[in-house]
PDB file of C-alpha atoms in Angstrom:
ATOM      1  CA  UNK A   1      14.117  -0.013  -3.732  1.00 42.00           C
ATOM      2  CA  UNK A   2      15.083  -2.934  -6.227  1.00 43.00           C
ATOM      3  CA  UNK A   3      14.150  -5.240  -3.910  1.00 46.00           C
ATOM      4  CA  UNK A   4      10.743  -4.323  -3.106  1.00 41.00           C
ATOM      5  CA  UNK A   5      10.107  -3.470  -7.091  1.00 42.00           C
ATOM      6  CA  UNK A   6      11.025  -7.251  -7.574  1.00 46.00           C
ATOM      7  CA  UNK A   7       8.788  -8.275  -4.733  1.00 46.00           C
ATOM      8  CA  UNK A   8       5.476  -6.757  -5.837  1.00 47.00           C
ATOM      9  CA  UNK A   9       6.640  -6.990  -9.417  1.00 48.00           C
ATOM     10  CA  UNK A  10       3.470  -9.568 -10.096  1.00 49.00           C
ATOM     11  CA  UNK A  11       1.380  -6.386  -9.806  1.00 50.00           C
ATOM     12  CA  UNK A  12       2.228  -5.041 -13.279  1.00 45.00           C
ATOM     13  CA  UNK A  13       0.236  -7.865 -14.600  1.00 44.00           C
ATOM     14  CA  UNK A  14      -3.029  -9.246 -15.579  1.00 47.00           C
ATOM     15  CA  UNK A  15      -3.060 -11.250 -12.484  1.00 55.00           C
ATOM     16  CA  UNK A  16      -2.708  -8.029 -10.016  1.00 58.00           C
ATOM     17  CA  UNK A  17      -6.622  -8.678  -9.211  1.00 62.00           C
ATOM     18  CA  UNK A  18      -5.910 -12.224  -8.633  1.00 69.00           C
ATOM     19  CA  UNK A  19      -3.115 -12.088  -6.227  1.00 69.00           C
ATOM     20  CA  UNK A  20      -5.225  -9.400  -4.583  1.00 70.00           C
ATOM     21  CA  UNK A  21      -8.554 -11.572  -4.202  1.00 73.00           C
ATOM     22  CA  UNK A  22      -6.173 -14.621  -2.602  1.00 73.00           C
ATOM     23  CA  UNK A  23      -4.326 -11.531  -0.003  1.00 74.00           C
ATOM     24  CA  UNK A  24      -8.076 -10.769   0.688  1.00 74.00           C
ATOM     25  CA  UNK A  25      -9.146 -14.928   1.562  1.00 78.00           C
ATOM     26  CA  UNK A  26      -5.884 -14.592   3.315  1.00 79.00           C
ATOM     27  CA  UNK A  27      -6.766 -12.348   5.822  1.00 77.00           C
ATOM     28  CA  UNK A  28     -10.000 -13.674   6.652  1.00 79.00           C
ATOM     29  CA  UNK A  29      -8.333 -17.462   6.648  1.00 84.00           C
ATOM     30  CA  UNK A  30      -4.744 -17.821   6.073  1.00 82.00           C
ATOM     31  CA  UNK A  31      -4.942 -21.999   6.003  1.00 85.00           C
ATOM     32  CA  UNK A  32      -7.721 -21.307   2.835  1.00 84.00           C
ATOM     33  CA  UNK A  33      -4.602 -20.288   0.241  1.00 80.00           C
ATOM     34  CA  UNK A  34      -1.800 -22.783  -0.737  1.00 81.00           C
ATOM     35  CA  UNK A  35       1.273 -22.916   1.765  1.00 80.00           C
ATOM     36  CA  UNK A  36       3.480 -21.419  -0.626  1.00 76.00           C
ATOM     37  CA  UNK A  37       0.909 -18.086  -0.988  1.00 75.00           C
ATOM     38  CA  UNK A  38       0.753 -18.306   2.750  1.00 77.00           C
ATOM     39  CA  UNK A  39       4.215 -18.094   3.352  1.00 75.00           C
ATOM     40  CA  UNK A  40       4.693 -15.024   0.870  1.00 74.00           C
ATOM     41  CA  UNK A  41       1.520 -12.921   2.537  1.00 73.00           C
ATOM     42  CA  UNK A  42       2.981 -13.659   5.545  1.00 73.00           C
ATOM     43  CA  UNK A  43       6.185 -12.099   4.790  1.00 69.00           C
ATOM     44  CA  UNK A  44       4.892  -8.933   3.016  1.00 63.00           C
ATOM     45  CA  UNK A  45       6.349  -5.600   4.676  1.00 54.00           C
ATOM     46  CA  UNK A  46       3.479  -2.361   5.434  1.00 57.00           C
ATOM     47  CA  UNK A  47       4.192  -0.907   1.334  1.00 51.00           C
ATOM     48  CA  UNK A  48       2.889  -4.316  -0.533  1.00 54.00           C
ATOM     49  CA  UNK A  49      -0.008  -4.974   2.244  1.00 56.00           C
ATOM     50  CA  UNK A  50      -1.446  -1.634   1.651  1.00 61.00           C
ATOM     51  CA  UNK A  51      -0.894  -1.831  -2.503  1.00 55.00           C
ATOM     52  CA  UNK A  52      -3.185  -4.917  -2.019  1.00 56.00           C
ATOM     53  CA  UNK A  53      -5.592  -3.268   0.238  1.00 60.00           C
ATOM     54  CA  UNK A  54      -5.559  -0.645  -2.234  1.00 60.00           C
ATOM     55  CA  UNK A  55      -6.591  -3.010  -5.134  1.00 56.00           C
ATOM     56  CA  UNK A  56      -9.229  -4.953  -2.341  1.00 55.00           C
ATOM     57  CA  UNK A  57     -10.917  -1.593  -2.281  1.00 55.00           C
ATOM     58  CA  UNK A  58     -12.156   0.574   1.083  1.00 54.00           C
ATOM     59  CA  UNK A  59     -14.213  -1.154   3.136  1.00 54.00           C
ATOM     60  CA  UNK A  60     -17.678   1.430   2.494  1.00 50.00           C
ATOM     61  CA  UNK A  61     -16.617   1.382  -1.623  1.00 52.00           C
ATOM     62  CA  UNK A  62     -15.461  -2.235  -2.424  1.00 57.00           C
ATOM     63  CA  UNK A  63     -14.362  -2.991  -5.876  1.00 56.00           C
ATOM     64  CA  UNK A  64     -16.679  -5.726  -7.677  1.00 57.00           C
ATOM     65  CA  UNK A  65     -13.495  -7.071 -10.164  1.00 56.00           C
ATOM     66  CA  UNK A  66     -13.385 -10.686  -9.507  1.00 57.00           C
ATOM     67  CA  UNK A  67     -10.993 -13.055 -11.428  1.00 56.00           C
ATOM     68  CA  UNK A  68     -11.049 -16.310  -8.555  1.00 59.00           C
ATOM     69  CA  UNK A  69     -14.712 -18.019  -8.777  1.00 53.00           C
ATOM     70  CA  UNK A  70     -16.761 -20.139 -10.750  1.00 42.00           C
ATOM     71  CA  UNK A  71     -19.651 -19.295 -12.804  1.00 38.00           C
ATOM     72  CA  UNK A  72     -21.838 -18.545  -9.996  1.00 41.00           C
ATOM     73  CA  UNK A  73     -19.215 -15.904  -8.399  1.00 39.00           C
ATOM     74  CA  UNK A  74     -18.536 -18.564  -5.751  1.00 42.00           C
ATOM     75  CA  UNK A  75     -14.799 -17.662  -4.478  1.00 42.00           C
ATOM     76  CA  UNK A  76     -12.057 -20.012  -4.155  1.00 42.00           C
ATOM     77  CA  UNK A  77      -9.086 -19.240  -1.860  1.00 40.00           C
ATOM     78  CA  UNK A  78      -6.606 -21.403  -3.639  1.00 41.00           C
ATOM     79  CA  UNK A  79      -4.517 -22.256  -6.868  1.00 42.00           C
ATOM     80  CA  UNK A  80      -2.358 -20.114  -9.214  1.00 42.00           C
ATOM     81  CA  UNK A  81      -4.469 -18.424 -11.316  1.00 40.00           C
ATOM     82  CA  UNK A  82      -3.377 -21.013 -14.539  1.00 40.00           C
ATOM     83  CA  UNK A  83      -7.274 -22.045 -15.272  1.00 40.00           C
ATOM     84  CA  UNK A  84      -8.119 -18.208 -14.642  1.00 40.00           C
ATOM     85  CA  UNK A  85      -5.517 -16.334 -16.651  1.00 38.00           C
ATOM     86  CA  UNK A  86      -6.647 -19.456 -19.628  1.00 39.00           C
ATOM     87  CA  UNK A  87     -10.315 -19.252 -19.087  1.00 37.00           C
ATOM     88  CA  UNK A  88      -9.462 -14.912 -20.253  1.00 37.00           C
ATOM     89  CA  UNK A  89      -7.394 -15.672 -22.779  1.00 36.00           C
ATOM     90  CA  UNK A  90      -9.199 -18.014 -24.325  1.00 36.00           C
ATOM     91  CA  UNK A  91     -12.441 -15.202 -24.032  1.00 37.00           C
ATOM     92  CA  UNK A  92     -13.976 -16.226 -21.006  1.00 37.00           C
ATOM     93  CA  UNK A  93     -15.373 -12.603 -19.459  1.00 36.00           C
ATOM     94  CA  UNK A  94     -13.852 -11.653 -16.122  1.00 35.00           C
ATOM     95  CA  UNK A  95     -16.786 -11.760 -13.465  1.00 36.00           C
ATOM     96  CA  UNK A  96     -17.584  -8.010 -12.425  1.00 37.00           C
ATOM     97  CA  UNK A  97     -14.842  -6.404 -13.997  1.00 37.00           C
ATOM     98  CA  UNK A  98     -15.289  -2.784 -14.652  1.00 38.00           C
ATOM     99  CA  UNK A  99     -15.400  -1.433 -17.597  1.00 39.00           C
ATOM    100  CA  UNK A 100     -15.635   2.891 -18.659  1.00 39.00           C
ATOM    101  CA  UNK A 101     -16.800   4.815 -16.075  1.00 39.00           C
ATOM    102  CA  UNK A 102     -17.604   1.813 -13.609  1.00 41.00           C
ATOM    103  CA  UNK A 103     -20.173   0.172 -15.617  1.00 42.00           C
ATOM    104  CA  UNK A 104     -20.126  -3.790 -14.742  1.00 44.00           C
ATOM    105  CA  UNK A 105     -19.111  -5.993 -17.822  1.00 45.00           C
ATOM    106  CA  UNK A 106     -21.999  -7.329 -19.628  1.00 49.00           C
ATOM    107  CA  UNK A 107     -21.700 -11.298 -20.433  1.00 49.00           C
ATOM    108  CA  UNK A 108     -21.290 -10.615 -24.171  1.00 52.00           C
ATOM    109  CA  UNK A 109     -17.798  -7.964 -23.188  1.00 61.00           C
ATOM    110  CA  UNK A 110     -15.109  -9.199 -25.033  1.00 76.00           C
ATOM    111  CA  UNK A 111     -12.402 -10.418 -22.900  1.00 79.00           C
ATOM    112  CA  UNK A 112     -10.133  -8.322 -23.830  1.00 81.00           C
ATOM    113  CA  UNK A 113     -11.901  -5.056 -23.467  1.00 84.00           C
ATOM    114  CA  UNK A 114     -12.914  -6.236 -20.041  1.00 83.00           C
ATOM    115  CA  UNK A 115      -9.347  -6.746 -19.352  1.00 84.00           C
ATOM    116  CA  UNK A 116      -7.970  -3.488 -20.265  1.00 86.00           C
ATOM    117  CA  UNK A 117     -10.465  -1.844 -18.252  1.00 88.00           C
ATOM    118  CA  UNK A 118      -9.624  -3.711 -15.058  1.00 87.00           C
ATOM    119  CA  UNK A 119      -5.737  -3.191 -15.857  1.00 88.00           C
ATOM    120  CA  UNK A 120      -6.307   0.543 -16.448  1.00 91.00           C
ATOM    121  CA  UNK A 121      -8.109   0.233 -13.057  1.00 91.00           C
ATOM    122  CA  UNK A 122      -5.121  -1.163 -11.230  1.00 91.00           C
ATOM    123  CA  UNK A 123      -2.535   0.808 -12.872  1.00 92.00           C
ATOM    124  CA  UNK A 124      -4.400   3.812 -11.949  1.00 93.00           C
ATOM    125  CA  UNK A 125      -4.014   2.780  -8.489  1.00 93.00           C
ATOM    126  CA  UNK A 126      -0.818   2.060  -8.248  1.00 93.00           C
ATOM    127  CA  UNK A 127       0.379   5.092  -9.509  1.00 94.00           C
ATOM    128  CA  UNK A 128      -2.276   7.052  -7.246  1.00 94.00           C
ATOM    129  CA  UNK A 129      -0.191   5.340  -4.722  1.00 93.00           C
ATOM    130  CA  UNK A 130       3.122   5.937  -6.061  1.00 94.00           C
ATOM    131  CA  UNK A 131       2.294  10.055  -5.660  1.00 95.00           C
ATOM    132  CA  UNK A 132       0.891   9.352  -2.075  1.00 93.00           C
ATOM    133  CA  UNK A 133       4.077   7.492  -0.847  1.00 93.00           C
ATOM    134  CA  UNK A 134       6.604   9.701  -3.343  1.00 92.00           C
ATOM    135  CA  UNK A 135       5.256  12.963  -4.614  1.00 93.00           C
ATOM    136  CA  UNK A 136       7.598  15.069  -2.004  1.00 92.00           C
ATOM    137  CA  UNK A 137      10.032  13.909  -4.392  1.00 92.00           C
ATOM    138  CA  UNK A 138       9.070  15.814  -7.406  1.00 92.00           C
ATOM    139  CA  UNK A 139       8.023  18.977  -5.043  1.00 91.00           C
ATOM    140  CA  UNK A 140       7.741  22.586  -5.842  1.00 88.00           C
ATOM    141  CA  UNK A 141      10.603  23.510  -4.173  1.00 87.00           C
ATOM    142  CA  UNK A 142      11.706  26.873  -6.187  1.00 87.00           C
ATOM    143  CA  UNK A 143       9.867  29.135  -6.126  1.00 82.00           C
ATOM    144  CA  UNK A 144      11.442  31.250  -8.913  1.00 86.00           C
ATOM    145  CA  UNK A 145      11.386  28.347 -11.355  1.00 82.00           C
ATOM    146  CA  UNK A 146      15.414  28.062 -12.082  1.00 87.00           C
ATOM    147  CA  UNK A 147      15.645  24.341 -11.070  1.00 84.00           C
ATOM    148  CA  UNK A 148      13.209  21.929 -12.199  1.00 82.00           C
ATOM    149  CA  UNK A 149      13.001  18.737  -9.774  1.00 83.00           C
ATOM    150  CA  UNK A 150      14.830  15.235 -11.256  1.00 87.00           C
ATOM    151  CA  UNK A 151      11.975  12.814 -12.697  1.00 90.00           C
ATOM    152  CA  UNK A 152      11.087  10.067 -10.424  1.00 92.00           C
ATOM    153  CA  UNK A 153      10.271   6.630 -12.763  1.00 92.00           C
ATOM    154  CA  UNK A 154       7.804   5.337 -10.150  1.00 93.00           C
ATOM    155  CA  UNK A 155       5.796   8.826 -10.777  1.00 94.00           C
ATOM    156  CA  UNK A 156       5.889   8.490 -14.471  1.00 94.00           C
ATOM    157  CA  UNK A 157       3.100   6.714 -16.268  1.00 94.00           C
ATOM    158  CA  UNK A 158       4.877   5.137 -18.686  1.00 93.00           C
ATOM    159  CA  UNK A 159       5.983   2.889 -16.055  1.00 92.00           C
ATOM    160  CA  UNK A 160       2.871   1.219 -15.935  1.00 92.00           C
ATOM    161  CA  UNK A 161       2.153   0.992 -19.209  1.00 91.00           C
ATOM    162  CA  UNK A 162       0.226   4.203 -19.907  1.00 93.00           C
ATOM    163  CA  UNK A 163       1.112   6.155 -23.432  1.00 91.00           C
ATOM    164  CA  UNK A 164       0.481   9.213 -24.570  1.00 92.00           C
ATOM    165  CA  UNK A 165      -2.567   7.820 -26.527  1.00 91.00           C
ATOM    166  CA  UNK A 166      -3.938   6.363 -22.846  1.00 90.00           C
ATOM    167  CA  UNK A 167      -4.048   9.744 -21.169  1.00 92.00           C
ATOM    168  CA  UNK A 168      -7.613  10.595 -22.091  1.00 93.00           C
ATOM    169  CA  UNK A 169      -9.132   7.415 -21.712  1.00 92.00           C
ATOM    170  CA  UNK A 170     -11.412   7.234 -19.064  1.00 93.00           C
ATOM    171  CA  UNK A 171     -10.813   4.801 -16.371  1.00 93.00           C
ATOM    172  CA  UNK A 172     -12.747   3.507 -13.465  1.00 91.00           C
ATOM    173  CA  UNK A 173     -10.901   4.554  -9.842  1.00 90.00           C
ATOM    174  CA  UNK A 174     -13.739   3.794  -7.729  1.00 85.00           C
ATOM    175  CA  UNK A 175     -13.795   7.262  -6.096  1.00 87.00           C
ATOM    176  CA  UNK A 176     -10.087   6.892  -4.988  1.00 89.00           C
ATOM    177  CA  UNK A 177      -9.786  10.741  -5.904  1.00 89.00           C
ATOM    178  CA  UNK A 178     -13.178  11.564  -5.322  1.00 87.00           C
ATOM    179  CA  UNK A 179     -13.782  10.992  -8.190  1.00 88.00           C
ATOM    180  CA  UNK A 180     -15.578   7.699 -10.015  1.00 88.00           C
ATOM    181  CA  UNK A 181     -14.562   7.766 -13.166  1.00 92.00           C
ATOM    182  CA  UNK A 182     -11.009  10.069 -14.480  1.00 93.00           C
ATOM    183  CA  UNK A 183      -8.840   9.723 -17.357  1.00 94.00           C
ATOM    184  CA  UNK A 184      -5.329   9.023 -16.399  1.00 94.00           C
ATOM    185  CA  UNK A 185      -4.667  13.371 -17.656  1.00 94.00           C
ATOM    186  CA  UNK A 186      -6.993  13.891 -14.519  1.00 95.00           C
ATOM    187  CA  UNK A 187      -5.666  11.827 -12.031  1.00 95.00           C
ATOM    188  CA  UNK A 188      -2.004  13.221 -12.551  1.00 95.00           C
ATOM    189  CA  UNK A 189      -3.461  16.972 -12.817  1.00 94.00           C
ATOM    190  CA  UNK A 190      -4.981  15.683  -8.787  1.00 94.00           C
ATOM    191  CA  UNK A 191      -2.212  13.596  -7.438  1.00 94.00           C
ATOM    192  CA  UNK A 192       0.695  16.686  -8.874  1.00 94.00           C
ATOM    193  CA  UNK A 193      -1.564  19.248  -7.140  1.00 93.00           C
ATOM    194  CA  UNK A 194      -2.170  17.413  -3.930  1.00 93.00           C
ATOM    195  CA  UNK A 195       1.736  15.540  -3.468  1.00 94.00           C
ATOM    196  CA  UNK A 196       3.743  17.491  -5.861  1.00 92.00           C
ATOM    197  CA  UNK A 197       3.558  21.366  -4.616  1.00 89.00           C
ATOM    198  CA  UNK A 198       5.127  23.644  -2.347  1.00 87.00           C
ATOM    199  CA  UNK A 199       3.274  21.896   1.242  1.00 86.00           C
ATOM    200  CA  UNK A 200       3.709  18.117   1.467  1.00 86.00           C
ATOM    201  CA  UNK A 201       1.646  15.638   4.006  1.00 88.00           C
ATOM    202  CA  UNK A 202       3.471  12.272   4.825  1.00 90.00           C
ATOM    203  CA  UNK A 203       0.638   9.814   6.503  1.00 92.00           C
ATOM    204  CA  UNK A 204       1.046   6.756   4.477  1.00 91.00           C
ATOM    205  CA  UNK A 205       3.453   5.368   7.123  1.00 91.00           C
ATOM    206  CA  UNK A 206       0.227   5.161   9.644  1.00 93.00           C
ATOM    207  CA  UNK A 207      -0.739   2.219  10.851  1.00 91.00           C
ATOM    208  CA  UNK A 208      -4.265   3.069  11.768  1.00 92.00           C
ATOM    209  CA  UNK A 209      -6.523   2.917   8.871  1.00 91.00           C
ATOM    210  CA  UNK A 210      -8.830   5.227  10.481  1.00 92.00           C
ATOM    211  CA  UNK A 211      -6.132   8.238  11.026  1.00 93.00           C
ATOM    212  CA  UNK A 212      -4.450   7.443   7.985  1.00 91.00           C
ATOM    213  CA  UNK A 213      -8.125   7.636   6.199  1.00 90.00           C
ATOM    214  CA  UNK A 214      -9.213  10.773   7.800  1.00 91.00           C
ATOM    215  CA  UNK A 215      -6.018  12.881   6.333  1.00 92.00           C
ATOM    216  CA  UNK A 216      -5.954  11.474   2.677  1.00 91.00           C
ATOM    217  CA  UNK A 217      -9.564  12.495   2.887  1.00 89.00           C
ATOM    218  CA  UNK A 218      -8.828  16.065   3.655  1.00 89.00           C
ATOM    219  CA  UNK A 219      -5.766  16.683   1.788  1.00 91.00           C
ATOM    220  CA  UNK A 220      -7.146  15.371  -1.798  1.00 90.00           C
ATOM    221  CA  UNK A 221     -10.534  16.284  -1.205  1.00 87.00           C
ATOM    222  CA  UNK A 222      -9.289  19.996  -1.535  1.00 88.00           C
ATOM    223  CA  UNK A 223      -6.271  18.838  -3.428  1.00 88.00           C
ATOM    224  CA  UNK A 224      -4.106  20.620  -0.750  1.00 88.00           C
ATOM    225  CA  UNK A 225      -4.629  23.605  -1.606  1.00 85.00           C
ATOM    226  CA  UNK A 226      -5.466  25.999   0.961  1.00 83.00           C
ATOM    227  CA  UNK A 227      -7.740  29.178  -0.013  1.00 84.00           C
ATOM    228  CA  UNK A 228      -7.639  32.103   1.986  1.00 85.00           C
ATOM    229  CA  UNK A 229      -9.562  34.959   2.142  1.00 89.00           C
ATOM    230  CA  UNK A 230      -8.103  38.864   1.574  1.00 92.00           C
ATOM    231  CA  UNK A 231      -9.120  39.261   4.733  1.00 91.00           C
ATOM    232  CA  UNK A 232      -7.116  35.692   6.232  1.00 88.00           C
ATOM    233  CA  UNK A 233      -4.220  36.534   3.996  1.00 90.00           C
ATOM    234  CA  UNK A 234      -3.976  40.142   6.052  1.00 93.00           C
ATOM    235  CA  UNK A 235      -4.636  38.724   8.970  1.00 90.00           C
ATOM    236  CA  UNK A 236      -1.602  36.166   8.806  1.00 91.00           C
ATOM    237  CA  UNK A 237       0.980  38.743   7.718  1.00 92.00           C
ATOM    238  CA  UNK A 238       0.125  40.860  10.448  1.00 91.00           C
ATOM    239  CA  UNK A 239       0.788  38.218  13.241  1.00 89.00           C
ATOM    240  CA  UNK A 240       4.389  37.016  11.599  1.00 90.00           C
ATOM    241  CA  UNK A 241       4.955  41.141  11.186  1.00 91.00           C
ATOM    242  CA  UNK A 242       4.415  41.444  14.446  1.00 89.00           C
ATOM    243  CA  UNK A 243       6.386  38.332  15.569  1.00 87.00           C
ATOM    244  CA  UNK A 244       9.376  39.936  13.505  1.00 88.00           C
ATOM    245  CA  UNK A 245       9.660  43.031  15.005  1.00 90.00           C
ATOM    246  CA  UNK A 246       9.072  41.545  18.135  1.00 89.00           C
ATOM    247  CA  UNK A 247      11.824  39.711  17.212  1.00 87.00           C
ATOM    248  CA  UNK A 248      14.247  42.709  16.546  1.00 88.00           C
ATOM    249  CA  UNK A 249      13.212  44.636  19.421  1.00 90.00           C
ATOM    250  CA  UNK A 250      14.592  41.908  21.477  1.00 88.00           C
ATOM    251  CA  UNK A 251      17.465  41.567  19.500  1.00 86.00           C
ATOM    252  CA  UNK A 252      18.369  45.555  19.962  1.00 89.00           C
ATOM    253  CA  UNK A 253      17.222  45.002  23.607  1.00 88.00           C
ATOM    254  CA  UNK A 254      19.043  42.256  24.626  1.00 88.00           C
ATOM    255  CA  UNK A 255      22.722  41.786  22.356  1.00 86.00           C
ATOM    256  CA  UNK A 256      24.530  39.117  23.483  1.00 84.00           C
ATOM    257  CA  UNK A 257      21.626  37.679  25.857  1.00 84.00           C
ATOM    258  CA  UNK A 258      21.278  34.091  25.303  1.00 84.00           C
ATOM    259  CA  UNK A 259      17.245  34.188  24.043  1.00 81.00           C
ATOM    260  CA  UNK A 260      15.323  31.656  21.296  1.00 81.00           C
ATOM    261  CA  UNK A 261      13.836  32.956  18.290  1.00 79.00           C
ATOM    262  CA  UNK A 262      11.591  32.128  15.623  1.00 80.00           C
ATOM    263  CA  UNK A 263      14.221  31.334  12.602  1.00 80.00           C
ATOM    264  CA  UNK A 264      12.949  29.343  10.308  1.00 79.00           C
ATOM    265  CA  UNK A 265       9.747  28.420  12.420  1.00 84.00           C
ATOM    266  CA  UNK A 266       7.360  31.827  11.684  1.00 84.00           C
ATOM    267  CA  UNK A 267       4.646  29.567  10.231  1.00 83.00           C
ATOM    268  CA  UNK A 268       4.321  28.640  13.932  1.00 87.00           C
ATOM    269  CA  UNK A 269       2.686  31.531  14.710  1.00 88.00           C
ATOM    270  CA  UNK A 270      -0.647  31.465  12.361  1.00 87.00           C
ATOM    271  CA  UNK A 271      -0.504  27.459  13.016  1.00 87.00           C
ATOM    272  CA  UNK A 272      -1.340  28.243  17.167  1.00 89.00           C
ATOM    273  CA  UNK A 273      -3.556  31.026  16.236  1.00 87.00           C
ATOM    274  CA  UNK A 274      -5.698  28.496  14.372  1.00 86.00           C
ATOM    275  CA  UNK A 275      -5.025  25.828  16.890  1.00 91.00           C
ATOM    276  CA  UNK A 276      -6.811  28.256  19.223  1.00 91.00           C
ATOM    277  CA  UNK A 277      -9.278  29.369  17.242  1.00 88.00           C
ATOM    278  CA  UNK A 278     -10.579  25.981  16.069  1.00 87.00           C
ATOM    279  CA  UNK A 279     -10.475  24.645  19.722  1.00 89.00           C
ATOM    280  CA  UNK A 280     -12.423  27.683  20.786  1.00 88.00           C
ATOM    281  CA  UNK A 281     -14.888  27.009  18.327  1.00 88.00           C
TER     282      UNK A 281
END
């Protein structure tokens, strides 16, 4: 945990965008980034890659934030970001950073400005990321309420340097959530409601983009929440009724006969029936 904190530690900073433009020049040419950035890409484990690929953007929504190029956009693939992280402070604007609700930074944006946007913007993301990979750990877990789960820092927003004047501002996600544009209130309302309740999905450890795409997709798009009708509600507790006296019967039938049950697996039951039904269809 410490050491992978201390290994993507750069990505608390201004130059998160950076390092995440030379990962990018990486992948397409390795030899086009100093040996020493090389090496480090190289030895990145599945957690840092996909932070970076995060902060790249998806391939059909890329992000337009660029800190490495010169005054025509051009790209570079090498360096250390010294001339860049100057040029900002000393007010050069950051080319196509984003500022509220995705608009791109005007030439006149002071750097600044244009630089809390684009750190809000990475922030957000990491901490979208942090609930993907860690919200089972702040679950709904009891369901009468006595014992509140233990608060996890990396799910916190403090941690990346959100306060509670920050929560309503709105930031630009890119349509991470579905959603352009979300102050960081709204994005920990989606993330709590989708990682943080009483059903959890763990994906993130897929190595297919694709796959891994295709469930994050369907599990925040309806915040995974499933709505059933009165009629689906019904329809459920009569099958694991049914399965339970079925259940006892056998267990009146049979004593002492060596037989498998259904303890602790009921939710089996409505899982085949729509397994069935949804192959049918």
């Amino acid at each position: 945990m410490n050491s992978y904190i201390g290994h993507t530690s750069f990505l608390n900073g201004v130059n998160a965008t950076f390092v995440a433009e030379l990962y990018a020049s990486f992948l397409q040419n390795p030899d086009s980034v100093d040996p020493e950035w090389r090496d480090y890409f190289a030895t990145l484990h599945d957690d840092a890659r996909g932070l970076l690929e995060d902060l790249k953007g998806a391939s059909w929504a890329p992000r337009d934030a660029r800190v490495i190029g010169n005054g025509n956009g051009a790209a570079n693939g090498g360096g250390n970001g010294t001339a860049h992280a100057d040029a900002a402070a000393a007010g050069a604007p950051l080319q196509g950073a984003p500022l509220s609700y995705g608009a791109a930074a005007p030439a006149s944006a002071p750097a600044d400005q244009v630089r809390r946007a684009t750190l809000d913007s990475i922030r957000a993301l990491m901490l979208i990321r942090a609930y993907r990979v860690r919200g089972h750990l702040e679950s709904t877990l009891d369901p009468l309420g006595l014992l509140k789960p233990e608060a996890h820092p990396e799910l916190d927003p403090r941690t990346y340097g959100f306060t509670e004047s920050d929560l309503d501002r709105p930031i630009f996600i890119n349509y991470v959530l579905g959603l352009e544009t979300a102050t960081m209130r709204q994005i920990i309302e989606v993330v709590r409601e989708t990682y943080c309740g009483n059903i959890g999905v763990e994906f993130m450890h897929i190595q297919g983009p694709d796959e891994k795409a295709w469930i994050q997709e369907r599990i925040e798009g309806i915040r995974n929440q499933t709505e059933f009708t009165e009629q689906g509600k019904t329809a459920i507790l009569g099958a694991l009724t049914r399965a339970e006296i079925f259940e006892q019967f056998l267990d009146k039938k049979y004593t002492g006969a060596k037989r498998f049950g259904l303890e602790g697996g009921e939710s089996l039951i409505p899982t085949l029936e729509q397994i069935v039904k949804r192959g049918g269809q």
